[in-house]
mmCIF file of C-alpha atoms in Angstrom:
data_model
loop_
_atom_site.group_PDB
_atom_site.id
_atom_site.type_symbol
_atom_site.label_atom_id
_atom_site.label_comp_id
_atom_site.label_asym_id
_atom_site.label_seq_id
_atom_site.Cartn_x
_atom_site.Cartn_y
_atom_site.Cartn_z
ATOM 1 C CA MET K 1 -36.629 86.192 24.422
ATOM 2 C CA LEU K 2 -40.292 85.959 25.422
ATOM 3 C CA LEU K 3 -42.928 88.341 24.065
ATOM 4 C CA LYS K 4 -45.286 89.322 26.863
ATOM 5 C CA ALA K 5 -48.706 90.659 26.029
ATOM 6 C CA SER K 6 -49.541 94.080 27.343
ATOM 7 C CA PRO K 7 -52.235 94.245 30.029
ATOM 8 C CA ALA K 8 -54.161 96.386 27.578
ATOM 9 C CA LEU K 9 -54.415 93.465 25.106
ATOM 10 C CA SER K 10 -57.045 90.786 25.645
ATOM 11 C CA LEU K 11 -59.295 88.366 23.855
ATOM 12 C CA LEU K 12 -63.041 88.775 24.198
ATOM 13 C CA SER K 13 -65.590 86.033 23.626
ATOM 14 C CA SER K 14 -69.029 87.301 22.615
ATOM 15 C CA GLY K 15 -70.725 84.069 23.532
ATOM 16 C CA GLY K 16 -69.402 83.716 27.036
ATOM 17 C CA GLY K 17 -69.769 87.266 28.230
ATOM 18 C CA ASP K 18 -67.319 90.057 28.500
ATOM 19 C CA GLN K 19 -64.762 88.759 30.986
ATOM 20 C CA PHE K 20 -62.529 91.784 30.408
ATOM 21 C CA PRO K 21 -64.615 94.948 30.219
ATOM 22 C CA PRO K 22 -63.352 97.469 27.698
ATOM 23 C CA SER K 23 -61.245 100.277 28.992
ATOM 24 C CA ARG K 24 -62.047 103.920 28.350
ATOM 25 C CA ASN K 25 -58.628 104.335 26.748
ATOM 26 C CA SER K 26 -58.931 101.382 24.383
ATOM 27 C CA SER K 27 -60.371 100.575 20.973
ATOM 28 C CA ASN K 28 -61.810 97.249 19.843
ATOM 29 C CA LEU K 29 -61.475 95.349 16.599
ATOM 30 C CA LEU K 30 -64.093 92.613 16.115
ATOM 31 C CA PHE K 31 -63.326 89.492 14.043
ATOM 32 C CA PRO K 32 -65.707 86.630 13.283
ATOM 33 C CA SER K 33 -64.720 83.276 14.716
ATOM 34 C CA ARG K 34 -64.503 80.336 12.288
ATOM 35 C CA ALA K 35 -64.781 77.771 15.036
ATOM 36 C CA CYS K 36 -68.196 78.835 16.322
ATOM 37 C CA ARG K 37 -70.865 80.440 14.177
ATOM 38 C CA GLY K 38 -72.159 83.686 15.456
ATOM 39 C CA SER K 39 -69.167 84.174 17.713
ATOM 40 C CA THR K 40 -66.626 86.930 17.488
ATOM 41 C CA PHE K 41 -63.401 87.826 19.226
ATOM 42 C CA SER K 42 -61.798 91.179 19.510
ATOM 43 C CA VAL K 43 -58.293 92.542 19.950
ATOM 44 C CA ARG K 44 -58.207 95.610 22.139
ATOM 45 C CA ALA K 45 -55.182 97.930 21.967
ATOM 46 C CA ALA K 46 -54.558 100.620 24.500
ATOM 47 C CA LYS K 47 -54.753 104.223 23.412
ATOM 48 C CA GLY K 48 -51.910 106.579 24.008
ATOM 49 C CA THR K 49 -49.158 104.141 22.894
ATOM 50 C CA ASN K 50 -47.160 104.564 19.707
ATOM 51 C CA LYS K 51 -46.053 100.919 19.471
ATOM 52 C CA SER K 52 -47.367 99.013 16.489
ATOM 53 C CA LEU K 53 -47.953 95.258 16.392
ATOM 54 C CA THR K 54 -45.187 94.224 13.955
ATOM 55 C CA GLY K 55 -44.373 90.702 15.228
ATOM 56 C CA ILE K 56 -40.775 91.700 16.117
ATOM 57 C CA VAL K 57 -39.618 90.121 19.379
ATOM 58 C CA PHE K 58 -36.043 91.524 19.443
ATOM 59 C CA GLU K 59 -35.445 95.242 19.519
ATOM 60 C CA PRO K 60 -31.646 95.661 19.504
ATOM 61 C CA PHE K 61 -31.569 99.432 19.888
ATOM 62 C CA GLU K 62 -33.713 99.194 22.984
ATOM 63 C CA GLU K 63 -31.890 96.293 24.592
ATOM 64 C CA VAL K 64 -28.404 97.576 23.833
ATOM 65 C CA LYS K 65 -29.030 100.696 25.897
ATOM 66 C CA LYS K 66 -28.115 98.941 29.144
ATOM 67 C CA GLU K 67 -24.911 97.615 27.538
ATOM 68 C CA MET K 68 -24.052 101.093 26.281
ATOM 69 C CA ASP K 69 -24.263 102.356 29.831
ATOM 70 C CA LEU K 70 -21.702 99.721 30.906
ATOM 71 C CA VAL K 71 -19.050 100.647 28.324
ATOM 72 C CA PRO K 72 -16.220 102.288 30.299
ATOM 73 C CA SER K 73 -15.142 105.764 29.342
ATOM 74 C CA THR K 74 -11.826 105.880 31.217
ATOM 75 C CA PRO K 75 -8.719 104.835 29.224
ATOM 76 C CA LEU K 76 -7.323 102.582 31.984
ATOM 77 C CA VAL K 77 -10.279 100.184 31.978
ATOM 78 C CA SER K 78 -10.577 97.325 29.472
ATOM 79 C CA LEU K 79 -13.192 97.742 26.784
ATOM 80 C CA ALA K 80 -13.261 94.027 25.939
ATOM 81 C CA ARG K 81 -14.022 92.708 29.425
ATOM 82 C CA HIS K 82 -17.421 91.037 29.602
ATOM 83 C CA LYS K 83 -18.679 88.535 32.169
ATOM 84 C CA PHE K 84 -15.128 87.875 33.353
ATOM 85 C CA ALA K 85 -14.908 87.426 37.114
ATOM 86 C CA ASP K 86 -12.026 88.721 39.203
ATOM 87 C CA ASP K 87 -11.188 85.285 40.619
ATOM 88 C CA SER K 88 -11.041 83.890 37.066
ATOM 89 C CA GLU K 89 -8.510 86.587 36.228
ATOM 90 C CA SER K 90 -6.504 85.748 39.351
ATOM 91 C CA ALA K 91 -6.624 82.002 38.630
ATOM 92 C CA ILE K 92 -5.255 82.545 35.117
ATOM 93 C CA ASN K 93 -2.352 84.569 36.525
ATOM 94 C CA ASP K 94 -1.627 81.720 38.943
ATOM 95 C CA GLN K 95 -1.607 79.239 36.059
ATOM 96 C CA ILE K 96 0.796 81.456 34.119
ATOM 97 C CA ASN K 97 3.148 81.273 37.088
ATOM 98 C CA VAL K 98 2.815 77.466 37.207
ATOM 99 C CA GLU K 99 3.695 77.136 33.529
ATOM 100 C CA TYR K 100 6.723 79.412 33.858
ATOM 101 C CA ASN K 101 8.003 77.567 36.943
ATOM 102 C CA VAL K 102 7.723 74.185 35.217
ATOM 103 C CA SER K 103 9.439 75.618 32.143
ATOM 104 C CA TYR K 104 12.265 76.907 34.348
ATOM 105 C CA ILE K 105 12.786 73.473 35.923
ATOM 106 C CA TYR K 106 12.825 71.795 32.507
ATOM 107 C CA HIS K 107 15.389 74.357 31.355
ATOM 108 C CA ALA K 108 17.584 73.483 34.343
ATOM 109 C CA LEU K 109 17.305 69.793 33.394
ATOM 110 C CA TYR K 110 18.316 70.670 29.838
ATOM 111 C CA ALA K 111 21.406 72.486 31.108
ATOM 112 C CA TYR K 112 22.351 69.516 33.315
ATOM 113 C CA PHE K 113 22.156 66.847 30.597
ATOM 114 C CA ASP K 114 23.955 69.112 28.117
ATOM 115 C CA ARG K 115 27.096 69.182 30.286
ATOM 116 C CA ASP K 116 30.250 67.697 28.793
ATOM 117 C CA ASN K 117 30.631 65.270 31.729
ATOM 118 C CA VAL K 118 27.013 64.090 31.376
ATOM 119 C CA GLY K 119 26.724 64.098 27.601
ATOM 120 C CA LEU K 120 23.164 62.826 27.174
ATOM 121 C CA LYS K 121 22.115 64.955 24.230
ATOM 122 C CA GLY K 122 18.803 63.171 23.794
ATOM 123 C CA PHE K 123 17.680 63.993 27.327
ATOM 124 C CA ALA K 124 18.929 67.563 26.855
ATOM 125 C CA LYS K 125 16.859 67.897 23.685
ATOM 126 C CA PHE K 126 13.776 66.391 25.337
ATOM 127 C CA PHE K 127 13.857 68.760 28.311
ATOM 128 C CA ASN K 128 14.670 71.793 26.181
ATOM 129 C CA ASP K 129 11.648 71.038 23.994
ATOM 130 C CA SER K 130 9.551 70.543 27.131
ATOM 131 C CA SER K 131 10.723 73.886 28.513
ATOM 132 C CA LEU K 132 9.764 75.686 25.315
ATOM 133 C CA GLU K 133 6.387 73.950 25.310
ATOM 134 C CA GLU K 134 5.565 75.044 28.865
ATOM 135 C CA ARG K 135 6.647 78.583 28.077
ATOM 136 C CA GLY K 136 4.343 78.495 25.071
ATOM 137 C CA HIS K 137 1.506 77.463 27.382
ATOM 138 C CA ALA K 138 2.237 80.434 29.644
ATOM 139 C CA GLU K 139 2.184 82.804 26.679
ATOM 140 C CA LYS K 140 -1.079 81.292 25.473
ATOM 141 C CA PHE K 141 -2.655 82.003 28.876
ATOM 142 C CA MET K 142 -1.275 85.554 28.756
ATOM 143 C CA GLU K 143 -2.832 86.072 25.339
ATOM 144 C CA TYR K 144 -6.170 84.746 26.587
ATOM 145 C CA GLN K 145 -6.005 86.972 29.673
ATOM 146 C CA ASN K 146 -5.609 90.033 27.465
ATOM 147 C CA LYS K 147 -8.330 88.803 25.138
ATOM 148 C CA ARG K 148 -10.837 88.637 27.987
ATOM 149 C CA GLY K 149 -9.877 92.057 29.310
ATOM 150 C CA GLY K 150 -7.869 90.883 32.306
ATOM 151 C CA ARG K 151 -4.521 92.114 33.569
ATOM 152 C CA VAL K 152 -1.459 89.864 33.312
ATOM 153 C CA LYS K 153 0.500 89.965 36.568
ATOM 154 C CA LEU K 154 3.737 87.984 36.433
ATOM 155 C CA GLN K 155 4.748 86.510 39.761
ATOM 156 C CA SER K 156 8.133 85.432 41.080
ATOM 157 C CA ILE K 157 9.768 82.180 39.914
ATOM 158 C CA LEU K 158 11.731 79.971 42.279
ATOM 159 C CA MET K 159 15.296 79.006 41.456
ATOM 160 C CA PRO K 160 15.403 75.298 40.464
ATOM 161 C CA PHE K 161 18.031 72.752 41.422
ATOM 162 C CA SER K 162 21.123 72.422 39.260
ATOM 163 C CA GLU K 163 22.121 68.849 40.198
ATOM 164 C CA PHE K 164 19.879 65.924 39.300
ATOM 165 C CA ASP K 165 22.024 62.856 39.849
ATOM 166 C CA HIS K 166 20.558 60.185 42.128
ATOM 167 C CA GLU K 167 22.739 57.575 43.779
ATOM 168 C CA GLU K 168 20.187 54.786 43.523
ATOM 169 C CA LYS K 169 18.138 55.651 40.426
ATOM 170 C CA GLY K 170 20.671 57.515 38.333
ATOM 171 C CA ASP K 171 20.137 60.897 36.745
ATOM 172 C CA ALA K 172 18.091 59.728 33.739
ATOM 173 C CA LEU K 173 15.392 57.893 35.690
ATOM 174 C CA TYR K 174 15.294 60.503 38.445
ATOM 175 C CA ALA K 175 14.856 63.330 35.940
ATOM 176 C CA MET K 176 12.081 61.539 34.067
ATOM 177 C CA GLU K 177 10.242 60.738 37.316
ATOM 178 C CA LEU K 178 10.528 64.411 38.237
ATOM 179 C CA ALA K 179 9.076 65.353 34.854
ATOM 180 C CA LEU K 180 6.166 62.957 35.387
ATOM 181 C CA SER K 181 5.431 64.519 38.783
ATOM 182 C CA LEU K 182 5.532 68.002 37.267
ATOM 183 C CA GLU K 183 3.099 67.041 34.505
ATOM 184 C CA LYS K 184 0.668 65.591 37.042
ATOM 185 C CA LEU K 185 0.969 68.722 39.177
ATOM 186 C CA THR K 186 0.275 70.887 36.135
ATOM 187 C CA ASN K 187 -2.775 68.767 35.376
ATOM 188 C CA GLU K 188 -4.104 69.360 38.899
ATOM 189 C CA LYS K 189 -3.631 73.115 38.498
ATOM 190 C CA LEU K 190 -5.450 73.072 35.162
ATOM 191 C CA LEU K 191 -8.366 71.184 36.680
ATOM 192 C CA LYS K 192 -8.503 73.762 39.467
ATOM 193 C CA LEU K 193 -8.616 76.561 36.895
ATOM 194 C CA GLN K 194 -11.381 74.753 35.052
ATOM 195 C CA SER K 195 -13.389 74.466 38.290
ATOM 196 C CA VAL K 196 -13.062 78.236 38.822
ATOM 197 C CA GLY K 197 -14.615 78.759 35.409
ATOM 198 C CA VAL K 198 -17.453 76.378 36.264
ATOM 199 C CA LYS K 199 -18.095 78.154 39.571
ATOM 200 C CA ASN K 200 -18.339 81.527 37.826
ATOM 201 C CA ASN K 201 -20.450 80.108 35.002
ATOM 202 C CA ASP K 202 -17.719 81.211 32.593
ATOM 203 C CA VAL K 203 -18.390 78.851 29.706
ATOM 204 C CA GLN K 204 -15.737 80.462 27.527
ATOM 205 C CA LEU K 205 -12.954 79.966 30.075
ATOM 206 C CA VAL K 206 -14.002 76.354 30.640
ATOM 207 C CA ASP K 207 -13.992 75.688 26.895
ATOM 208 C CA PHE K 208 -10.552 77.286 26.525
ATOM 209 C CA VAL K 209 -8.976 75.144 29.251
ATOM 210 C CA GLU K 210 -10.628 71.924 28.115
ATOM 211 C CA SER K 211 -9.962 72.305 24.400
ATOM 212 C CA GLU K 212 -6.423 73.704 24.576
ATOM 213 C CA PHE K 213 -4.811 71.982 27.567
ATOM 214 C CA LEU K 214 -6.576 69.096 29.311
ATOM 215 C CA GLY K 215 -6.421 66.608 26.444
ATOM 216 C CA GLU K 216 -2.799 67.460 25.688
ATOM 217 C CA GLN K 217 -1.922 67.072 29.362
ATOM 218 C CA VAL K 218 -3.270 63.520 29.454
ATOM 219 C CA GLU K 219 -1.132 62.635 26.428
ATOM 220 C CA ALA K 220 1.986 64.091 28.074
ATOM 221 C CA ILE K 221 1.405 62.126 31.284
ATOM 222 C CA LYS K 222 0.952 58.882 29.324
ATOM 223 C CA LYS K 223 4.096 59.464 27.251
ATOM 224 C CA ILE K 224 6.370 60.261 30.198
ATOM 225 C CA SER K 225 4.894 57.370 32.199
ATOM 226 C CA GLU K 226 6.058 55.013 29.462
ATOM 227 C CA TYR K 227 9.509 56.599 29.533
ATOM 228 C CA VAL K 228 9.730 56.046 33.291
ATOM 229 C CA ALA K 229 8.699 52.398 32.909
ATOM 230 C CA GLN K 230 11.300 51.822 30.182
ATOM 231 C CA LEU K 231 14.078 53.503 32.159
ATOM 232 C CA ARG K 232 13.256 51.369 35.189
ATOM 233 C CA ARG K 233 13.779 48.282 33.036
ATOM 234 C CA ILE K 234 17.047 49.614 31.658
ATOM 235 C CA GLY K 235 18.629 50.613 34.951
ATOM 236 C CA LYS K 236 21.763 52.761 35.077
ATOM 237 C CA GLY K 237 23.830 50.801 32.566
ATOM 238 C CA HIS K 238 24.549 50.864 28.871
ATOM 239 C CA GLY K 239 20.872 50.999 27.969
ATOM 240 C CA VAL K 240 20.619 54.618 29.132
ATOM 241 C CA TRP K 241 22.829 55.656 26.224
ATOM 242 C CA HIS K 242 20.576 53.869 23.722
ATOM 243 C CA PHE K 243 17.503 55.430 25.323
ATOM 244 C CA ASP K 244 19.207 58.794 24.976
ATOM 245 C CA GLN K 245 19.753 58.150 21.263
ATOM 246 C CA MET K 246 16.085 57.276 20.916
ATOM 247 C CA LEU K 247 15.145 60.655 22.435
ATOM 248 C CA LEU K 248 17.677 62.422 20.231
ATOM 249 C CA HIS K 249 16.218 60.989 17.012
ATOM 250 C CA GLU K 250 12.621 60.684 18.175
ATOM 251 C CA GLU K 251 11.217 62.867 15.394
ATOM 252 C CA ASP K 252 13.615 61.812 12.639
ATOM 253 C CA GLY K 253 11.405 58.983 11.388
ATOM 254 C CA VAL K 254 14.181 56.373 11.803
ATOM 255 C CA PRO K 255 12.881 52.782 12.116
ATOM 256 C CA VAL K 256 13.472 50.903 15.371
ATOM 257 C CA LEU K 257 14.268 47.299 16.159
ATOM 258 C CA ARG K 258 11.529 45.068 17.525
ATOM 259 C CA ALA K 259 12.223 41.731 19.202
ATOM 260 C CA ALA K 260 8.665 40.712 20.007
ATOM 261 C CA LEU K 261 8.561 37.792 17.541
ATOM 262 C CA PRO K 262 9.482 34.280 18.692
ATOM 263 C CA ARG K 263 12.920 33.051 17.600
ATOM 264 C CA ARG K 264 11.484 30.382 15.259
ATOM 265 C CA GLU K 265 9.349 32.947 13.446
ATOM 266 C CA ARG K 266 12.279 35.339 13.185
ATOM 267 C CA ALA K 267 14.350 32.601 11.528
ATOM 268 C CA CYS K 268 11.528 31.889 9.062
ATOM 269 C CA ARG K 269 11.363 35.538 8.121
ATOM 270 C CA LEU K 270 15.123 35.568 7.604
ATOM 271 C CA ARG K 271 14.938 32.633 5.182
ATOM 272 C CA ALA K 272 12.105 34.348 3.327
ATOM 273 C CA ALA K 273 14.202 37.501 3.047
ATOM 274 C CA LEU K 274 17.195 35.582 1.714
ATOM 275 C CA THR K 275 15.078 34.328 -1.183
ATOM 276 C CA ARG K 276 14.412 37.961 -2.161
ATOM 277 C CA ARG K 277 18.048 39.058 -2.455
ATOM 278 C CA GLU K 278 17.400 40.406 -5.920
ATOM 279 C CA ARG K 279 15.198 43.156 -4.448
ATOM 280 C CA GLY K 280 18.079 44.760 -2.602
ATOM 281 C CA THR K 281 21.361 44.270 -0.807
ATOM 282 C CA MET K 282 21.444 42.148 2.352
ATOM 283 C CA PHE K 283 23.642 43.051 5.315
ATOM 284 C CA ALA K 284 24.174 40.864 8.370
ATOM 285 C CA MET K 285 25.505 42.264 11.625
ATOM 286 C CA PRO K 286 25.396 41.402 15.318
ATOM 287 C CA ILE K 287 23.799 43.863 17.691
ATOM 288 C CA HIS K 288 23.719 43.847 21.478
ATOM 289 C CA ARG K 289 20.435 43.076 23.209
ATOM 290 C CA ASP K 290 20.495 46.467 24.941
ATOM 291 C CA ALA K 291 20.074 48.156 21.564
ATOM 292 C CA ILE K 292 16.784 46.404 20.830
ATOM 293 C CA ASP K 293 13.863 48.853 20.616
ATOM 294 C CA ASN K 294 16.286 51.726 19.937
ATOM 295 C CA ARG K 295 17.648 53.382 16.799
ATOM 296 C CA ILE K 296 19.918 51.433 14.469
ATOM 297 C CA GLU K 297 21.889 53.980 12.498
ATOM 298 C CA LEU K 298 24.661 54.437 15.078
ATOM 299 C CA GLU K 299 25.190 50.681 15.254
ATOM 300 C CA LEU K 300 25.531 50.629 11.474
ATOM 301 C CA LEU K 301 28.188 53.314 11.645
ATOM 302 C CA LYS K 302 30.145 51.232 14.150
ATOM 303 C CA TRP K 303 30.300 48.385 11.625
ATOM 304 C CA GLY K 304 31.239 50.641 8.738
ATOM 305 C CA MET K 305 27.912 50.367 6.957
ATOM 306 C CA ASN K 306 25.875 53.085 5.345
ATOM 307 C CA TYR K 307 22.321 53.681 6.460
ATOM 308 C CA GLU K 308 19.757 54.316 3.769
ATOM 309 C CA PRO K 309 16.067 54.410 4.782
ATOM 310 C CA PRO K 310 13.613 52.833 4.306
ATOM 311 C CA ALA K 311 15.182 49.740 5.837
ATOM 312 C CA PRO K 312 12.992 46.842 6.995
ATOM 313 C CA LEU K 313 14.798 45.104 9.851
ATOM 314 C CA LEU K 314 14.753 41.329 10.325
ATOM 315 C CA LEU K 315 15.794 39.921 13.681
ATOM 316 C CA ILE K 316 16.917 36.309 14.126
ATOM 317 C CA GLY K 317 18.012 34.353 17.155
ATOM 318 C CA GLY K 318 21.564 34.429 18.450
ATOM 319 C CA ASP K 319 23.589 33.790 21.554
ATOM 320 C CA GLU K 320 22.722 35.104 24.968
ATOM 321 C CA ASP K 321 24.265 38.546 24.567
ATOM 322 C CA TYR K 322 24.208 39.326 20.860
ATOM 323 C CA LEU K 323 21.513 38.924 18.238
ATOM 324 C CA PRO K 324 22.378 38.780 14.521
ATOM 325 C CA ILE K 325 20.531 41.387 12.504
ATOM 326 C CA VAL K 326 19.772 41.062 8.815
ATOM 327 C CA MET K 327 18.789 44.269 7.076
ATOM 328 C CA GLU K 328 17.546 44.555 3.518
ATOM 329 C CA LEU K 329 18.049 47.945 1.923
ATOM 330 C CA VAL K 330 15.129 48.249 -0.448
ATOM 331 C CA ASN K 331 15.857 49.912 -3.769
#
């Protein structure tokens, strides 16, 4: 806030003449000037005013009067609404509808993969979690709408498909590509909402969208993009089941197999592990190449072995189809 001097206040220089002649309704106070000997300056205050020179530049009771006049008195009008444009309110309602529609599609995907004749529990879990996440986003926008004094207006939701099998790609790859497209579409809608906030100079709406959603959306797009790339490598065969198990146990903290080391180095690590037998019990088992980079515990159950984490996995070379695995259960 800037403090503007009243027209009745002025500085007078006695040496240079009276540039501002005294008013009839004013009184002068003369002060000697330290800079120039024999010079004085005066502060002239207008008569008839009750304001004192206190140095205060913010007078809340005066400035709040205009805000008091804007406080609504009718019970149907929001008391919290402040600098919240109508098109911002409408854009938030549109985004709520986007989040609910995406959640509905993910819920349909969950129901498809949970069928007894599909039986991919990992995909079902992934899409059910995704559906709940999108619904949580919608509820977060609803909460923010109410916080800013807007009105939540729920719009209609389209009925999603119930069949997601694809003759060429298979259901797993097709569903994950659909999820990637939905995440990119949601990102576009969020950017549009952010631009509405910028247009209306609504810094609070822009901060809410950027801090709560945009960064998370980039992470989701990256994650599902990797899933699509991996499923394209796998194809429609046996690897889909192992990928499904990876999704099913994604948050269980189970170690995965890695086959990135050259065969010679893998053999050297095996020999080094064999010299440390006293640290734990060694198990050797063959595992199919399709299971590499996926969870190991189900393979252990097939061979009648107990799984006890933590379990460092050592991979050595084998024939074309199967790779021997040596696992040391650390005590």
